[in-house]
Amino acid sequence: MREYESFERIGTTPHRSYYIPFAADDKVRTRYGIVDRFASSEFMSLDGEWQIKQHTNVQEADINEELDRTIPVPSCVQLHGFDQIQYLNTRYPFPVMLPHIPYENPCWHYRRTFEISKQSGKRYYINFEGVDSAFYLYINGRYKGYSQISHATSEFDITDWVNDGENTVDVLVLKWCISTYLECQDKFRFSGIYRNVYLLTRPEHHITDYKIDTAFRGNDGVLTFANESMVDIELELGRQNKIVPAGQSAEIIVKNVRRWTAENPYLYSLTLYAEGEKIIEKVGFREITIDGCVFRINGEAVKLKGVNRHDFNCRTGATVSLANIVEDLKLMKSLNVNAVRTSHYPNRPEFCQLCDRYGIYVMDEADLETHGACTREGGYEYKLWREYADSDIFADGITDRHTALVERDKNRPCVIIWSLGNEACFGKAFFDGARYIRRRDSRPVHYEGLQSADSRHYYTELVDMVSMMYPGIEKIKADVLDNPGENRPFVLCEYTHAMGNSCGDIAEYWQLIYENEQMMGGFVWEWADHAIKTSKGFLYGGDFGESEHDNNFCSDGLLTPDRRLKSNALEMKAVYGGKVESRIDESVAVPEQKRVASALAIEVNERTGEITSIKADGREVLLAPMHFNITRYIDNDREMLPQWKDRCKLHQCKPHIFSCSKTENGYTLTGVLAANCLMPAVNFTAEYTVSGSELIVSLAYKIADYVEHMPRFGIEFAVDKAYSNFSFVGFGPTESYIDKHVACDYGYYESSAEKNYDCGYVRPQESGSHYHSRYLGVDNLFSVTADKPFSFSVNPYTTSQLRDTLHAFELKKNDFVNVCIDLAMRGIGSHSCGPELAERYEIPREGKNTFRFVF
């Protein structure tokens, strides 16, 4: 069998913990608060410019061939003119022919040289921290080995392959291999040597691995060090020194120890010495326990205020720098985030060291997802998933992934939970890997895949907690909190899907989480949008000419791709900070209109009910008629589009007036909004009355029985862009909705159309509305009050622009400002991948309000 159709790794050293050795007399430096590996004389980076050549299949490559191009390492080949960028969520990118891979499987031949002064008594190791998806390694033209697992380190002992002086490394990288069947994650499918490559020069006999565990005895800390090497190791912790013989363990007691938590991430420095080398470890003393149904850290019940995070940069793809990671962690801390799930693979090795330093709890997840299994027959069936989870074909590959996960990160205090993977069901192929974790480490094990597994596995002893994705509140109560048979802690590994204008349900989740000790917390999906930054703007699935893709479903984060905050992030920050509601303050005063027009005149189209002209002291106010508005787009409305657009044709509804009564001061109209071939979607009445400098607009509506989940009912019009500044009394200063305003306070605010619209949405959509408003003043033009609170927006773009434009950079600038005033606006929710919007956040089936415009 070809290597790439089996899970074997050839010529690699066993999985081990991540560390960088230093010579005993090296001066250790830090960078971003962690050990700077470039300060080690035993470390040689092989990053930089490599030669490269692309082939359609690995069999075309010749180790001695001339390579015609160059590429930076680390990087993703698709971002350097090779292959094709592709975003997929739940599907495999090739025909599903397990265990086979298509013959046309792109291969990239990489090459570079390096020089060493080879010394006797030294060993030389080359490390690849991430290659997607598999690769063959040649040193000086000689085959050394083959490895896979895209997000795991592959280390090779090349001592007998290297020469004194110049050496040549050739790497043949395969786009796909059998591991691709286990790496069907929701992300851009990048390839290449995308993480760092380096050489380690070490003594003949040296430290290979070790394990650090911590516990408490009263106020003292107990460090247990297991020497898993063939050499004795001397430990130095503060003023304490201890020699631990090869293969043995020892304890060090730290009096009145300072305990590591996300809030106070205190680290002790432990130095390991052996054979002229030293290794610097940072130790955080903490204990992870499950007490009945309660998850505890250091004996205290903890709520995980988490996010799911991919290693992703909008310019470099899966290749991320330490600066990128530090930026993320600092932003997380500022947003009250205390936990990260490494979705859906271990992040680059230094990530956990930085989480140790900055104080972030980590649910560390294995590089495992088989989502394409359940879609391989064109539908979405759990039984197909279960076949893969029970398949003997996958058992070795899954076990190797679980081993790689735990061995690399076992000494990191930030890691509080091991996760067996993501969306890969559960069956006998998981047993050996999960048992390995059980034997190897005491930390709890997580796996949401039990939800799709055969019911006999649901209470397996191999998993320590209940986990769900996107359940509604009632399901949590029924299946967990009110279920007398469920005594495990409960965690939301994914919830409040943050795609576009979203997270309308996060406060309700946390009301429940704060009230119930069984609930550990949750991890928002996800941290930041995925989109590729180009000269035009951000691009997503389908923008690169690929035939299979999942559109903008990758733009589903709290932050923009370039890490600007969206209102989703602000809502999360408020809730994670302990605020779960924002109350209306009726004491906030409504400003008085200081200058009013002496004369006001309107014109109404008696066939459509639109106000086509408003003149204040002879000056035209409107640049577009005041018309009815019943549509919107947000990503959470995706499931509604077949109902709204195809069945009910709300986008095509036009007003039809049945009666119009004209008086000296105004008009009274009755009519419907209807599309061709269909009954009316909405019945309405409208009264327009001019009284001095006031225009009184009274509207009433009733939604037809066949129309479900109407997005809004209101009016829309345009005014000159010179009047872009506005003030209001309502929930602000950022956008707010009936179910999304915890980040806001009720008060008086001032803004402008440009500031009000959130330009961070990769796919334009409804934005900038302000819920429960009692006053709107468009500076020097008009003000609005009403009998009942209303929602409004003042934006640079129209509803139809935000509804129909596919990319932010495609929005056309207007010479006007667009105003929407809504009697009712549907809630935001998180239905792009979450529960349906709660009924109380739907707009009423009928309603009325009277607005007073003063010009």
JSON list of N, CA and C in Angstrom, two decimals, residues 374-419:
[
{"chain": "A", "resi": 374, "resn": "CYS", "atom": "N", "xyz": [-20.68, 12.16, 6.95]},
{"chain": "A", "resi": 374, "resn": "CYS", "atom": "CA", "xyz": [-22.15, 12.15, 7.01]},
{"chain": "A", "resi": 374, "resn": "CYS", "atom": "C", "xyz": [-22.76, 12.83, 5.80]},
{"chain": "A", "resi": 375, "resn": "THR", "atom": "N", "xyz": [-21.94, 13.47, 4.94]},
{"chain": "A", "resi": 375, "resn": "THR", "atom": "CA", "xyz": [-22.48, 14.09, 3.73]},
{"chain": "A", "resi": 375, "resn": "THR", "atom": "C", "xyz": [-22.08, 13.34, 2.47]},
{"chain": "A", "resi": 376, "resn": "ARG", "atom": "N", "xyz": [-21.44, 12.18, 2.61]},
{"chain": "A", "resi": 376, "resn": "ARG", "atom": "CA", "xyz": [-20.84, 11.53, 1.45]},
{"chain": "A", "resi": 376, "resn": "ARG", "atom": "C", "xyz": [-21.85, 10.89, 0.51]},
{"chain": "A", "resi": 377, "resn": "GLU", "atom": "N", "xyz": [-23.11, 10.79, 0.92]},
{"chain": "A", "resi": 377, "resn": "GLU", "atom": "CA", "xyz": [-24.14, 10.28, 0.01]},
{"chain": "A", "resi": 377, "resn": "GLU", "atom": "C", "xyz": [-25.07, 11.40, -0.45]},
{"chain": "A", "resi": 378, "resn": "GLY", "atom": "N", "xyz": [-24.64, 12.64, -0.24]},
{"chain": "A", "resi": 378, "resn": "GLY", "atom": "CA", "xyz": [-25.40, 13.78, -0.74]},
{"chain": "A", "resi": 378, "resn": "GLY", "atom": "C", "xyz": [-26.39, 14.38, 0.23]},
{"chain": "A", "resi": 379, "resn": "GLY", "atom": "N", "xyz": [-26.61, 13.71, 1.37]},
{"chain": "A", "resi": 379, "resn": "GLY", "atom": "CA", "xyz": [-27.49, 14.25, 2.41]},
{"chain": "A", "resi": 379, "resn": "GLY", "atom": "C", "xyz": [-26.70, 14.58, 3.65]},
{"chain": "A", "resi": 380, "resn": "TYR", "atom": "N", "xyz": [-27.30, 14.28, 4.80]},
{"chain": "A", "resi": 380, "resn": "TYR", "atom": "CA", "xyz": [-26.63, 14.51, 6.08]},
{"chain": "A", "resi": 380, "resn": "TYR", "atom": "C", "xyz": [-27.17, 13.47, 7.05]},
{"chain": "A", "resi": 381, "resn": "GLU", "atom": "N", "xyz": [-26.43, 12.36, 7.19]},
{"chain": "A", "resi": 381, "resn": "GLU", "atom": "CA", "xyz": [-26.94, 11.23, 7.95]},
{"chain": "A", "resi": 381, "resn": "GLU", "atom": "C", "xyz": [-25.95, 10.80, 9.03]},
{"chain": "A", "resi": 382, "resn": "TYR", "atom": "N", "xyz": [-26.44, 10.70, 10.26]},
{"chain": "A", "resi": 382, "resn": "TYR", "atom": "CA", "xyz": [-25.60, 10.27, 11.38]},
{"chain": "A", "resi": 382, "resn": "TYR", "atom": "C", "xyz": [-25.10, 8.85, 11.19]},
{"chain": "A", "resi": 383, "resn": "LYS", "atom": "N", "xyz": [-25.89, 7.99, 10.58]},
{"chain": "A", "resi": 383, "resn": "LYS", "atom": "CA", "xyz": [-25.47, 6.58, 10.46]},
{"chain": "A", "resi": 383, "resn": "LYS", "atom": "C", "xyz": [-24.19, 6.47, 9.63]},
{"chain": "A", "resi": 384, "resn": "LEU", "atom": "N", "xyz": [-24.01, 7.38, 8.68]},
{"chain": "A", "resi": 384, "resn": "LEU", "atom": "CA", "xyz": [-22.78, 7.37, 7.89]},
{"chain": "A", "resi": 384, "resn": "LEU", "atom": "C", "xyz": [-21.58, 7.81, 8.73]},
{"chain": "A", "resi": 385, "resn": "TRP", "atom": "N", "xyz": [-21.81, 8.72, 9.63]},
{"chain": "A", "resi": 385, "resn": "TRP", "atom": "CA", "xyz": [-20.78, 9.14, 10.57]},
{"chain": "A", "resi": 385, "resn": "TRP", "atom": "C", "xyz": [-20.38, 7.96, 11.46]},
{"chain": "A", "resi": 386, "resn": "ARG", "atom": "N", "xyz": [-21.38, 7.26, 11.94]},
{"chain": "A", "resi": 386, "resn": "ARG", "atom": "CA", "xyz": [-21.12, 6.15, 12.86]},
{"chain": "A", "resi": 386, "resn": "ARG", "atom": "C", "xyz": [-20.30, 5.05, 12.20]},
{"chain": "A", "resi": 387, "resn": "GLU", "atom": "N", "xyz": [-20.49, 4.85, 10.91]},
{"chain": "A", "resi": 387, "resn": "GLU", "atom": "CA", "xyz": [-19.70, 3.85, 10.20]},
{"chain": "A", "resi": 387, "resn": "GLU", "atom": "C", "xyz": [-18.21, 4.18, 10.27]},
{"chain": "A", "resi": 388, "resn": "TYR", "atom": "N", "xyz": [-17.87, 5.45, 10.09]},
{"chain": "A", "resi": 388, "resn": "TYR", "atom": "CA", "xyz": [-16.47, 5.84, 10.17]},
{"chain": "A", "resi": 388, "resn": "TYR", "atom": "C", "xyz": [-15.94, 5.72, 11.60]},
{"chain": "A", "resi": 389, "resn": "ALA", "atom": "N", "xyz": [-16.76, 6.10, 12.59]},
{"chain": "A", "resi": 389, "resn": "ALA", "atom": "CA", "xyz": [-16.32, 6.05, 13.98]},
{"chain": "A", "resi": 389, "resn": "ALA", "atom": "C", "xyz": [-16.09, 4.62, 14.46]},
{"chain": "A", "resi": 390, "resn": "ASP", "atom": "N", "xyz": [-16.74, 3.66, 13.79]},
{"chain": "A", "resi": 390, "resn": "ASP", "atom": "CA", "xyz": [-16.59, 2.25, 14.16]},
{"chain": "A", "resi": 390, "resn": "ASP", "atom": "C", "xyz": [-15.62, 1.51, 13.23]},
{"chain": "A", "resi": 391, "resn": "SER", "atom": "N", "xyz": [-15.03, 2.23, 12.28]},
{"chain": "A", "resi": 391, "resn": "SER", "atom": "CA", "xyz": [-14.21, 1.59, 11.27]},
{"chain": "A", "resi": 391, "resn": "SER", "atom": "C", "xyz": [-12.81, 1.24, 11.79]},
{"chain": "A", "resi": 392, "resn": "ASP", "atom": "N", "xyz": [-12.38, 0.02, 11.54]},
{"chain": "A", "resi": 392, "resn": "ASP", "atom": "CA", "xyz": [-11.01, -0.38, 11.90]},
{"chain": "A", "resi": 392, "resn": "ASP", "atom": "C", "xyz": [-9.98, 0.41, 11.10]},
{"chain": "A", "resi": 393, "resn": "ILE", "atom": "N", "xyz": [-10.37, 0.90, 9.95]},
{"chain": "A", "resi": 393, "resn": "ILE", "atom": "CA", "xyz": [-9.43, 1.66, 9.11]},
{"chain": "A", "resi": 393, "resn": "ILE", "atom": "C", "xyz": [-8.89, 2.87, 9.85]},
{"chain": "A", "resi": 394, "resn": "PHE", "atom": "N", "xyz": [-9.74, 3.51, 10.65]},
{"chain": "A", "resi": 394, "resn": "PHE", "atom": "CA", "xyz": [-9.37, 4.77, 11.27]},
{"chain": "A", "resi": 394, "resn": "PHE", "atom": "C", "xyz": [-8.74, 4.64, 12.65]},
{"chain": "A", "resi": 395, "resn": "ALA", "atom": "N", "xyz": [-8.82, 3.48, 13.25]},
{"chain": "A", "resi": 395, "resn": "ALA", "atom": "CA", "xyz": [-8.43, 3.35, 14.66]},
{"chain": "A", "resi": 395, "resn": "ALA", "atom": "C", "xyz": [-6.99, 3.82, 14.91]},
{"chain": "A", "resi": 396, "resn": "ASP", "atom": "N", "xyz": [-6.03, 3.36, 14.10]},
{"chain": "A", "resi": 396, "resn": "ASP", "atom": "CA", "xyz": [-4.64, 3.74, 14.33]},
{"chain": "A", "resi": 396, "resn": "ASP", "atom": "C", "xyz": [-4.43, 5.23, 14.14]},
{"chain": "A", "resi": 397, "resn": "GLY", "atom": "N", "xyz": [-5.08, 5.79, 13.13]},
{"chain": "A", "resi": 397, "resn": "GLY", "atom": "CA", "xyz": [-4.92, 7.22, 12.88]},
{"chain": "A", "resi": 397, "resn": "GLY", "atom": "C", "xyz": [-5.49, 8.07, 13.99]},
{"chain": "A", "resi": 398, "resn": "ILE", "atom": "N", "xyz": [-6.62, 7.67, 14.55]},
{"chain": "A", "resi": 398, "resn": "ILE", "atom": "CA", "xyz": [-7.22, 8.42, 15.64]},
{"chain": "A", "resi": 398, "resn": "ILE", "atom": "C", "xyz": [-6.37, 8.31, 16.90]},
{"chain": "A", "resi": 399, "resn": "THR", "atom": "N", "xyz": [-5.90, 7.10, 17.20]},
{"chain": "A", "resi": 399, "resn": "THR", "atom": "CA", "xyz": [-5.04, 6.92, 18.37]},
{"chain": "A", "resi": 399, "resn": "THR", "atom": "C", "xyz": [-3.78, 7.76, 18.28]},
{"chain": "A", "resi": 400, "resn": "ASP", "atom": "N", "xyz": [-3.18, 7.83, 17.10]},
{"chain": "A", "resi": 400, "resn": "ASP", "atom": "CA", "xyz": [-1.97, 8.62, 16.91]},
{"chain": "A", "resi": 400, "resn": "ASP", "atom": "C", "xyz": [-2.25, 10.10, 17.16]},
{"chain": "A", "resi": 401, "resn": "ARG", "atom": "N", "xyz": [-3.41, 10.57, 16.78]},
{"chain": "A", "resi": 401, "resn": "ARG", "atom": "CA", "xyz": [-3.77, 11.97, 16.97]},
{"chain": "A", "resi": 401, "resn": "ARG", "atom": "C", "xyz": [-3.97, 12.29, 18.45]},
{"chain": "A", "resi": 402, "resn": "HIS", "atom": "N", "xyz": [-4.61, 11.37, 19.16]},
{"chain": "A", "resi": 402, "resn": "HIS", "atom": "CA", "xyz": [-4.79, 11.58, 20.59]},
{"chain": "A", "resi": 402, "resn": "HIS", "atom": "C", "xyz": [-3.44, 11.56, 21.32]},
{"chain": "A", "resi": 403, "resn": "THR", "atom": "N", "xyz": [-2.57, 10.68, 20.87]},
{"chain": "A", "resi": 403, "resn": "THR", "atom": "CA", "xyz": [-1.23, 10.61, 21.46]},
{"chain": "A", "resi": 403, "resn": "THR", "atom": "C", "xyz": [-0.46, 11.90, 21.20]},
{"chain": "A", "resi": 404, "resn": "ALA", "atom": "N", "xyz": [-0.49, 12.38, 19.96]},
{"chain": "A", "resi": 404, "resn": "ALA", "atom": "CA", "xyz": [0.23, 13.60, 19.60]},
{"chain": "A", "resi": 404, "resn": "ALA", "atom": "C", "xyz": [-0.27, 14.79, 20.41]},
{"chain": "A", "resi": 405, "resn": "LEU", "atom": "N", "xyz": [-1.58, 14.87, 20.59]},
{"chain": "A", "resi": 405, "resn": "LEU", "atom": "CA", "xyz": [-2.17, 15.97, 21.35]},
{"chain": "A", "resi": 405, "resn": "LEU", "atom": "C", "xyz": [-1.63, 16.01, 22.77]},
{"chain": "A", "resi": 406, "resn": "VAL", "atom": "N", "xyz": [-1.75, 14.90, 23.48]},
{"chain": "A", "resi": 406, "resn": "VAL", "atom": "CA", "xyz": [-1.41, 14.88, 24.90]},
{"chain": "A", "resi": 406, "resn": "VAL", "atom": "C", "xyz": [0.10, 14.99, 25.10]},
{"chain": "A", "resi": 407, "resn": "GLU", "atom": "N", "xyz": [0.87, 14.30, 24.30]},
{"chain": "A", "resi": 407, "resn": "GLU", "atom": "CA", "xyz": [2.32, 14.31, 24.52]},
{"chain": "A", "resi": 407, "resn": "GLU", "atom": "C", "xyz": [2.90, 15.70, 24.31]},
{"chain": "A", "resi": 408, "resn": "ARG", "atom": "N", "xyz": [2.45, 16.42, 23.30]},
{"chain": "A", "resi": 408, "resn": "ARG", "atom": "CA", "xyz": [3.04, 17.74, 23.05]},
{"chain": "A", "resi": 408, "resn": "ARG", "atom": "C", "xyz": [2.72, 18.73, 24.16]},
{"chain": "A", "resi": 409, "resn": "ASP", "atom": "N", "xyz": [1.48, 18.73, 24.66]},
{"chain": "A", "resi": 409, "resn": "ASP", "atom": "CA", "xyz": [1.03, 19.80, 25.55]},
{"chain": "A", "resi": 409, "resn": "ASP", "atom": "C", "xyz": [0.81, 19.35, 26.99]},
{"chain": "A", "resi": 410, "resn": "LYS", "atom": "N", "xyz": [1.31, 18.18, 27.35]},
{"chain": "A", "resi": 410, "resn": "LYS", "atom": "CA", "xyz": [1.02, 17.62, 28.68]},
{"chain": "A", "resi": 410, "resn": "LYS", "atom": "C", "xyz": [1.57, 18.45, 29.83]},
{"chain": "A", "resi": 411, "resn": "ASN", "atom": "N", "xyz": [2.60, 19.25, 29.57]},
{"chain": "A", "resi": 411, "resn": "ASN", "atom": "CA", "xyz": [3.22, 20.01, 30.67]},
{"chain": "A", "resi": 411, "resn": "ASN", "atom": "C", "xyz": [2.72, 21.46, 30.76]},
{"chain": "A", "resi": 412, "resn": "ARG", "atom": "N", "xyz": [1.68, 21.76, 30.04]},
{"chain": "A", "resi": 412, "resn": "ARG", "atom": "CA", "xyz": [1.18, 23.14, 30.03]},
{"chain": "A", "resi": 412, "resn": "ARG", "atom": "C", "xyz": [0.07, 23.30, 31.06]},
{"chain": "A", "resi": 413, "resn": "PRO", "atom": "N", "xyz": [0.27, 24.19, 32.03]},
{"chain": "A", "resi": 413, "resn": "PRO", "atom": "CA", "xyz": [-0.76, 24.40, 33.05]},
{"chain": "A", "resi": 413, "resn": "PRO", "atom": "C", "xyz": [-2.06, 24.96, 32.51]},
{"chain": "A", "resi": 414, "resn": "CYS", "atom": "N", "xyz": [-2.00, 25.69, 31.40]},
{"chain": "A", "resi": 414, "resn": "CYS", "atom": "CA", "xyz": [-3.23, 26.27, 30.84]},
{"chain": "A", "resi": 414, "resn": "CYS", "atom": "C", "xyz": [-4.19, 25.21, 30.34]},
{"chain": "A", "resi": 415, "resn": "VAL", "atom": "N", "xyz": [-3.67, 24.05, 29.96]},
{"chain": "A", "resi": 415, "resn": "VAL", "atom": "CA", "xyz": [-4.54, 23.00, 29.43]},
{"chain": "A", "resi": 415, "resn": "VAL", "atom": "C", "xyz": [-5.30, 22.37, 30.59]},
{"chain": "A", "resi": 416, "resn": "ILE", "atom": "N", "xyz": [-6.61, 22.56, 30.58]},
{"chain": "A", "resi": 416, "resn": "ILE", "atom": "CA", "xyz": [-7.44, 22.05, 31.67]},
{"chain": "A", "resi": 416, "resn": "ILE", "atom": "C", "xyz": [-8.35, 20.91, 31.23]},
{"chain": "A", "resi": 417, "resn": "ILE", "atom": "N", "xyz": [-8.51, 20.75, 29.91]},
{"chain": "A", "resi": 417, "resn": "ILE", "atom": "CA", "xyz": [-9.40, 19.72, 29.36]},
{"chain": "A", "resi": 417, "resn": "ILE", "atom": "C", "xyz": [-8.78, 19.23, 28.06]},
{"chain": "A", "resi": 418, "resn": "TRP", "atom": "N", "xyz": [-8.82, 17.91, 27.86]},
{"chain": "A", "resi": 418, "resn": "TRP", "atom": "CA", "xyz": [-8.47, 17.32, 26.57]},
{"chain": "A", "resi": 418, "resn": "TRP", "atom": "C", "xyz": [-9.76, 17.07, 25.78]},
{"chain": "A", "resi": 419, "resn": "SER", "atom": "N", "xyz": [-9.76, 17.39, 24.51]},
{"chain": "A", "resi": 419, "resn": "SER", "atom": "CA", "xyz": [-10.91, 17.13, 23.65]},
{"chain": "A", "resi": 419, "resn": "SER", "atom": "C", "xyz": [-10.52, 16.12, 22.59]}
]
